[in-house]
XYZ file of C-alpha atoms in Angstrom:
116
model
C -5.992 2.659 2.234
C -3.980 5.277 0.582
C -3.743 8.972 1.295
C -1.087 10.552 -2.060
C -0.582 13.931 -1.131
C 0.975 16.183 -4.404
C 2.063 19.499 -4.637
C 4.944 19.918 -3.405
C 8.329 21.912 -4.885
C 10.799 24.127 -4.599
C 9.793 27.713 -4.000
C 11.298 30.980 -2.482
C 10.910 32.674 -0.038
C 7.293 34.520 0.163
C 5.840 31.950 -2.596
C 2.710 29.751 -2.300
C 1.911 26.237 -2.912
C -0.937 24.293 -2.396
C -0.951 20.783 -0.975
C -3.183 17.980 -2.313
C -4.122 14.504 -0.665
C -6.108 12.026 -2.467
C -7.565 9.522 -0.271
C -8.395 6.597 -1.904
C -10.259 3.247 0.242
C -11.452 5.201 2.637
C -13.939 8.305 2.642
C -12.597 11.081 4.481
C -15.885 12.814 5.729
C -15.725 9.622 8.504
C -11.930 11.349 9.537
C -10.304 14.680 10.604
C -7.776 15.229 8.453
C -4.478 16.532 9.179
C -1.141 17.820 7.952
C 1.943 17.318 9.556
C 5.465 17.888 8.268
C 8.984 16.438 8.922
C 12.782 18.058 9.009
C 15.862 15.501 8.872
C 16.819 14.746 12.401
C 13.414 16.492 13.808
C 10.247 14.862 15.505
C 6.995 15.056 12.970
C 5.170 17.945 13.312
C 1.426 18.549 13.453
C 0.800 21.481 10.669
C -3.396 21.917 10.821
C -6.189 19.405 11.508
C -9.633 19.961 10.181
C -12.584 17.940 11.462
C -14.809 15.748 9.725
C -17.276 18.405 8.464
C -15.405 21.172 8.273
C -16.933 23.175 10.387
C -12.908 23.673 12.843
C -9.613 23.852 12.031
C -6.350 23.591 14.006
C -3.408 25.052 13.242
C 0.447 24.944 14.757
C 1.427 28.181 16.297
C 4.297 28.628 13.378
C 2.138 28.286 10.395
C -1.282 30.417 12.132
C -2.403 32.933 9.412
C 0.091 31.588 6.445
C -1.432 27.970 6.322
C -5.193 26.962 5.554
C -6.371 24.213 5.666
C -9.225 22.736 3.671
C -11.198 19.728 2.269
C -13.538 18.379 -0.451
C -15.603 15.702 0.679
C -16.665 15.225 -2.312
C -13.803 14.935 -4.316
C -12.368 12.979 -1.093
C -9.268 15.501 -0.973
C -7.792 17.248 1.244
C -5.683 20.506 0.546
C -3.549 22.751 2.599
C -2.638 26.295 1.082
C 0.446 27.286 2.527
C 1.633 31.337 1.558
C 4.213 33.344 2.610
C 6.321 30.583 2.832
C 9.613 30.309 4.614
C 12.830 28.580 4.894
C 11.791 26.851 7.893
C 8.619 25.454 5.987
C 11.202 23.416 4.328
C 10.324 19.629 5.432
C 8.365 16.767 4.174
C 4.292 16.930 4.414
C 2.058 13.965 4.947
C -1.322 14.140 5.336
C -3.468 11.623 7.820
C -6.559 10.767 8.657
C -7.635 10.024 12.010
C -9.849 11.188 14.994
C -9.183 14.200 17.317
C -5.190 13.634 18.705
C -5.091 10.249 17.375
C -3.820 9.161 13.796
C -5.193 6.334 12.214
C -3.498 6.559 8.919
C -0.817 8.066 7.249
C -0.037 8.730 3.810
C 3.138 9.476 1.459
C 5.258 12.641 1.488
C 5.644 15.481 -0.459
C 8.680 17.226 -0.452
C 8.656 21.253 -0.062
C 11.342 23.119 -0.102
C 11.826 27.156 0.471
C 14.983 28.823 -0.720
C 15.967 31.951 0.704
């Protein structure tokens, strides 16, 4: 199993950039998918979740209204469009796959970072 996530870069302040994550040997419409991002020296944070078909989507109180989340069955990708971004959006994202509160598996990083 292998979830790459792309995308990421540095940006400034009020920029956008959208997230990618390829899933590859296994088919995401089985999993909610999920974003969560990591700071040096902080505890991984969930970003958004969206379930299986779409139809919900969670999001973290500090990215509500910047962040969407989104996928393509289809394609078997996830994305997450992240605007007005911030310094404190600076962190590594990885995307997962797993089932309500529980993570099954976890893919690579992508590094943003947001200069002020």
């Amino acid at each position: 199993v292998q979830l790459q996530a792309s995308g990421g870069g540095l940006v400034q302040t009020g920029d956008s950039l959208r997230l990618s994550c390829a899933a590859s040997k296994l088919t995401i419409s089985n999993y909610d998918m999920k974003w969560f991002r990591q700071t040096p020296g902080k505890e991984r944070e969930s970003v958004a979740r969206i379930v299986r078909n779409g139809g919900s989507t969670y999001y973290s109180d500090s990215v509500k209204g910047r962040f969407t989340i989104s996928r393509d069955n289809a394609k078997n990708t996830v994305y997450l469009q992240m605007n007005s971004l911030k310094p404190e959006d600076t962190a590594v994202y990885y995307c997962a796959a797993g089932f309500s509160a529980v993570t099954v598996y976890w893919g690579q990083g992508t590094l943003v970072t947001v200069s002020s």
